[in-house]
Structures are given as C-alpha cells and as structure tokens.
C-alpha cells in the first residue's frame, strides 16, 4: 500500500502515521499551492492554546515544486522563539533542539524551494523518530480518483500503475478534512494539558518534545 501525501512543514502526527505505517509514500509536488494548509504551516500547543506557525512563500509560480520560501520578515526567529516558549520546559526539548535549530537560522543566498525545505525537515524528523520510510516525489499530478473496496466507494483509494494508492491529500488538512477512520488520536502527555485539555493531531514536534523516544510507539 502506497500513501499519497501533500508536503508538510513539521506536519501533524496523522501525516507521520501514514509515513510510518505504509509500505511507501509519494509526496505530491505537482499540485497547486493552497493557503492555510499544512504545506507551509504547523500547529503547536502554547500556554494560550493552539498556535499556527506559517512559512511565508512567494506566490508566483504556484506549483509546489516551483514555490520558493520568502525571506521577508523574521519568521524563522519568530517560529524558533515560539517553540522555545511553548516547549522549553517539555521533557525532551533540550535533547532535540540542536537537531532542529538549523531550520530556523537565516540561510545565505537565494531562498530555498518549499518542497526542498520540507524534505530536509522530513529527513531530520524521521531520523529523530528512528524510522526509515520509502519516500519519493511524484513525477506528475495525480487527480482525485474513485474506486471501490469491499463493495463500498472510497474516494481515497485507487489503483495507479498496478499499485494500490491511498490518497490522504484531502484527509490531512487543518480545515474541513475528509474523514480518516484509520487515525483516531489517543491522549499522551502534553505540557499544557491541565490548562487546555488534550489537543489532538498537533505538529510532530509536539509529540517529540513531550514523548521523546516513545513517540514511535504512538505512531
């Protein structure tokens, strides 16, 4: 089974669950950029509640593979300061911070492509999780398709080149996600849980900082 995913910036736990549980993963790079999605944002837990951290992008062209990150503003510093404020007292922040800090340092030269930046993050997080997924980038755009499994229509399942593909591009999104019966968030320790209750499906960073090496068992 292959999972078809959109690229993500420190994606949610649901996204990494698919990465870990599927035989292989294809990340779509020929789709058009969509605002207010995990492609360039992640959601963390703060003392005020959930907070979205958004990477600014240059909007022309709009294909994901050609989209560059914008260097305007101090978003890298702001994101890092937000993480330190939110997770500085979490059990494993000190353990992981040196691996993650380089993603929030100002680069030299031309801004990187969003897809390349996200792929570098993916490689780092997989190393911290101690998983080795089979990941590739798409070679063409795959439209949403319909097939039947066990006699029931399922818009997320289809066959491509004799392989069974499960499409999660519409299921893993901050707003109006398509139902995903394979993902049911279970509570784990969170720094601000007593104040806000358990906050499900936050960025993978929330799971790493709070659970450390045990994050793999949650996935």
CSV table of C-alpha atoms in Angstrom, one decimal:
chain,number,residue,atom,x,y,z
A,1,UNK,CA,0.0,0.0,0.0
A,2,UNK,CA,1.3,3.4,-1.0
A,3,UNK,CA,0.2,6.7,0.7
A,4,UNK,CA,-0.1,9.8,-1.4
A,5,UNK,CA,0.5,12.9,0.7
A,6,UNK,CA,1.0,16.6,0.3
A,7,UNK,CA,4.2,18.1,1.5
A,8,UNK,CA,4.2,19.5,5.1
A,9,UNK,CA,6.1,21.9,7.3
A,10,UNK,CA,6.7,19.8,10.5
A,11,UNK,CA,3.5,18.0,9.6
A,12,UNK,CA,0.8,16.8,12.0
A,13,UNK,CA,1.0,13.4,13.8
A,14,UNK,CA,-1.6,12.0,11.4
A,15,UNK,CA,0.8,12.7,8.4
A,16,UNK,CA,3.7,10.9,10.1
A,17,UNK,CA,1.4,8.0,11.0
A,18,UNK,CA,0.9,7.4,7.3
A,19,UNK,CA,4.6,7.8,6.6
A,20,UNK,CA,5.4,5.1,9.2
A,21,UNK,CA,2.6,2.6,8.5
A,22,UNK,CA,2.6,2.5,4.7
A,23,UNK,CA,4.9,0.4,2.5
A,24,UNK,CA,5.8,3.5,0.6
A,25,UNK,CA,4.9,7.2,0.3
A,26,UNK,CA,4.6,9.5,-2.6
A,27,UNK,CA,4.7,13.3,-1.9
A,28,UNK,CA,2.8,15.3,-4.5
A,29,UNK,CA,4.9,18.1,-5.9
A,30,UNK,CA,2.8,19.0,-9.0
A,31,UNK,CA,-0.2,20.2,-7.2
A,32,UNK,CA,-1.1,23.9,-6.9
A,33,UNK,CA,-0.3,25.6,-3.7
A,34,UNK,CA,-3.2,26.0,-1.2
A,35,UNK,CA,-3.2,28.6,1.6
A,36,UNK,CA,-4.0,27.7,5.2
A,37,UNK,CA,-2.8,24.1,4.9
A,38,UNK,CA,0.0,22.0,6.4
A,39,UNK,CA,2.1,22.6,3.3
A,40,UNK,CA,3.6,25.7,4.9
A,41,UNK,CA,2.3,25.7,8.4
A,42,UNK,CA,2.3,23.6,11.6
A,43,UNK,CA,0.2,23.9,14.7
A,44,UNK,CA,1.8,23.7,18.2
A,45,UNK,CA,0.5,24.0,21.8
A,46,UNK,CA,1.2,27.1,23.7
A,47,UNK,CA,0.1,28.5,27.1
A,48,UNK,CA,-2.7,30.4,25.2
A,49,UNK,CA,-3.8,27.3,23.2
A,50,UNK,CA,-3.1,26.1,19.7
A,51,UNK,CA,-0.9,28.3,17.6
A,52,UNK,CA,-0.3,28.1,13.8
A,53,UNK,CA,3.3,28.8,12.6
A,54,UNK,CA,3.2,29.8,8.9
A,55,UNK,CA,6.1,29.9,6.5
A,56,UNK,CA,5.7,32.8,4.1
A,57,UNK,CA,6.1,31.9,0.4
A,58,UNK,CA,6.5,33.7,-2.9
A,59,UNK,CA,3.2,33.2,-4.7
A,60,UNK,CA,4.5,33.0,-8.4
A,61,UNK,CA,4.6,30.4,-9.7
A,62,UNK,CA,2.1,28.4,-7.7
A,63,UNK,CA,3.1,24.8,-8.3
A,64,UNK,CA,4.5,23.3,-5.2
A,65,UNK,CA,7.7,22.2,-6.9
A,66,UNK,CA,8.5,25.7,-8.1
A,67,UNK,CA,7.4,27.6,-5.0
A,68,UNK,CA,10.1,29.4,-3.0
A,69,UNK,CA,10.1,30.4,0.6
A,70,UNK,CA,10.1,34.1,1.3
A,71,UNK,CA,12.9,35.6,3.4
A,72,UNK,CA,10.8,38.7,4.3
A,73,UNK,CA,10.3,39.3,7.9
A,74,UNK,CA,11.8,37.4,10.8
A,75,UNK,CA,9.6,34.3,10.6
A,76,UNK,CA,12.4,31.9,11.3
A,77,UNK,CA,13.4,33.7,14.5
A,78,UNK,CA,9.7,34.1,15.5
A,79,UNK,CA,9.0,30.4,14.9
A,80,UNK,CA,12.0,29.3,17.0
A,81,UNK,CA,11.1,31.7,19.8
A,82,UNK,CA,7.6,30.3,19.8
A,83,UNK,CA,8.9,26.8,20.1
A,84,UNK,CA,11.3,27.7,22.9
A,85,UNK,CA,8.4,29.5,24.8
A,86,UNK,CA,6.0,26.6,24.2
A,87,UNK,CA,8.3,23.6,24.7
A,88,UNK,CA,11.3,24.9,26.6
A,89,UNK,CA,10.1,23.1,29.8
A,90,UNK,CA,8.9,19.9,28.0
A,91,UNK,CA,10.8,16.7,28.8
A,92,UNK,CA,12.8,16.3,25.6
A,93,UNK,CA,13.2,19.9,24.2
A,94,UNK,CA,16.8,20.1,25.3
A,95,UNK,CA,17.5,16.7,23.7
A,96,UNK,CA,16.2,17.6,20.3
A,97,UNK,CA,16.8,21.4,20.0
A,98,UNK,CA,20.3,21.2,18.4
A,99,UNK,CA,19.0,19.0,15.6
A,100,UNK,CA,16.1,21.3,14.8
A,101,UNK,CA,17.6,24.8,15.3
A,102,UNK,CA,19.3,24.9,11.9
A,103,UNK,CA,15.9,25.0,10.2
A,104,UNK,CA,15.3,28.3,11.9
A,105,UNK,CA,18.6,30.0,11.1
A,106,UNK,CA,18.8,32.6,8.3
A,107,UNK,CA,20.1,31.0,5.1
A,108,UNK,CA,22.7,32.6,2.8
A,109,UNK,CA,21.9,33.1,-0.8
A,110,UNK,CA,18.6,32.6,-2.6
A,111,UNK,CA,15.6,31.4,-0.6
A,112,UNK,CA,15.1,27.6,-0.8
A,113,UNK,CA,12.1,25.9,-2.5
A,114,UNK,CA,9.4,25.0,-0.1
A,115,UNK,CA,9.4,21.3,-1.2
A,116,UNK,CA,13.2,21.0,-0.6
A,117,UNK,CA,12.9,22.7,2.8
A,118,UNK,CA,10.1,20.4,3.8
A,119,UNK,CA,12.0,17.3,2.5
A,120,UNK,CA,15.0,18.3,4.7
A,121,UNK,CA,12.7,18.6,7.7
A,122,UNK,CA,11.2,15.2,6.8
A,123,UNK,CA,14.6,13.5,6.8
A,124,UNK,CA,15.6,15.1,10.1
A,125,UNK,CA,12.4,14.2,11.9
A,126,UNK,CA,12.5,10.6,10.5
A,127,UNK,CA,16.0,10.3,11.9
A,128,UNK,CA,14.8,11.5,15.3
A,129,UNK,CA,11.8,9.1,15.2
A,130,UNK,CA,14.2,6.3,14.1
A,131,UNK,CA,12.1,5.4,11.1
A,132,UNK,CA,13.2,4.8,7.5
A,133,UNK,CA,10.2,5.3,5.2
A,134,UNK,CA,10.3,4.7,1.5
A,135,UNK,CA,9.6,8.2,0.2
A,136,UNK,CA,9.6,9.6,-3.3
A,137,UNK,CA,8.3,12.7,-5.0
A,138,UNK,CA,5.6,12.5,-7.6
A,139,UNK,CA,6.5,12.7,-11.3
A,140,UNK,CA,3.2,14.1,-12.4
A,141,UNK,CA,0.0,15.4,-10.8
A,142,UNK,CA,-2.4,12.7,-9.7
A,143,UNK,CA,-6.1,13.8,-9.7
A,144,UNK,CA,-8.5,12.7,-7.0
A,145,UNK,CA,-10.0,9.4,-8.2
A,146,UNK,CA,-12.7,6.9,-7.0
A,147,UNK,CA,-12.6,3.2,-6.6
A,148,UNK,CA,-14.4,0.5,-4.6
A,149,UNK,CA,-13.0,-1.5,-1.8
A,150,UNK,CA,-15.1,-4.3,-0.3
A,151,UNK,CA,-18.1,-3.1,-2.4
A,152,UNK,CA,-18.0,0.5,-1.0
A,153,UNK,CA,-16.9,3.6,-2.8
A,154,UNK,CA,-13.9,5.3,-1.2
A,155,UNK,CA,-12.6,8.4,-2.8
A,156,UNK,CA,-9.2,8.0,-1.1
A,157,UNK,CA,-8.4,4.6,-2.7
A,158,UNK,CA,-7.4,4.0,-6.3
A,159,UNK,CA,-5.0,1.9,-8.5
A,160,UNK,CA,-2.1,3.6,-10.3
A,161,UNK,CA,0.4,1.6,-12.3
A,162,UNK,CA,-0.9,-1.6,-10.7
A,163,UNK,CA,-0.3,-0.3,-7.2
A,164,UNK,CA,-2.9,0.4,-4.6
A,165,UNK,CA,-2.7,4.1,-3.7
A,166,UNK,CA,-4.4,5.7,-0.6
A,167,UNK,CA,-4.8,9.4,-1.1
A,168,UNK,CA,-4.6,11.5,2.0
A,169,UNK,CA,-4.2,14.9,0.4
A,170,UNK,CA,-7.7,15.9,1.4
A,171,UNK,CA,-7.8,14.0,4.7
A,172,UNK,CA,-4.8,15.7,6.3
A,173,UNK,CA,-5.6,19.4,6.4
A,174,UNK,CA,-6.4,21.9,9.2
A,175,UNK,CA,-9.9,22.8,8.0
A,176,UNK,CA,-12.7,20.5,6.7
A,177,UNK,CA,-10.6,17.3,6.4
A,178,UNK,CA,-12.1,14.2,4.7
A,179,UNK,CA,-12.8,11.6,7.5
A,180,UNK,CA,-9.9,9.2,8.1
A,181,UNK,CA,-11.1,6.1,10.0
A,182,UNK,CA,-7.5,4.8,10.4
A,183,UNK,CA,-6.5,7.8,12.5
A,184,UNK,CA,-8.0,8.2,16.0
A,185,UNK,CA,-5.9,10.4,18.2
A,186,UNK,CA,-5.1,8.9,21.6
A,187,UNK,CA,-4.1,11.2,24.5
A,188,UNK,CA,-0.4,11.4,25.5
A,189,UNK,CA,1.4,13.8,27.9
A,190,UNK,CA,1.3,17.4,26.9
A,191,UNK,CA,2.9,20.4,28.7
A,192,UNK,CA,-0.3,22.5,28.8
A,193,UNK,CA,-2.8,19.6,29.1
A,194,UNK,CA,-4.1,20.7,32.6
A,195,UNK,CA,-4.9,24.1,31.2
A,196,UNK,CA,-6.4,23.3,27.8
A,197,UNK,CA,-7.1,19.5,27.9
A,198,UNK,CA,-5.6,17.2,25.3
A,199,UNK,CA,-5.0,18.8,21.9
A,200,UNK,CA,-5.1,16.2,19.2
A,201,UNK,CA,-3.1,15.9,16.0
A,202,UNK,CA,-0.7,18.8,16.6
A,203,UNK,CA,2.7,19.1,14.8
A,204,UNK,CA,5.0,16.1,15.1
A,205,UNK,CA,7.2,18.4,17.2
A,206,UNK,CA,4.6,18.3,20.0
A,207,UNK,CA,4.9,14.5,20.1
A,208,UNK,CA,8.7,14.6,20.0
A,209,UNK,CA,9.2,17.2,22.7
A,210,UNK,CA,6.7,15.6,25.0
A,211,UNK,CA,7.3,11.9,24.4
A,212,UNK,CA,10.8,11.6,23.1
A,213,UNK,CA,11.9,8.1,22.0
A,214,UNK,CA,8.4,6.8,22.9
A,215,UNK,CA,6.9,8.8,20.0
A,216,UNK,CA,7.5,5.9,17.7
A,217,UNK,CA,5.2,3.7,19.7
A,218,UNK,CA,2.4,6.3,19.5
A,219,UNK,CA,2.7,6.3,15.7
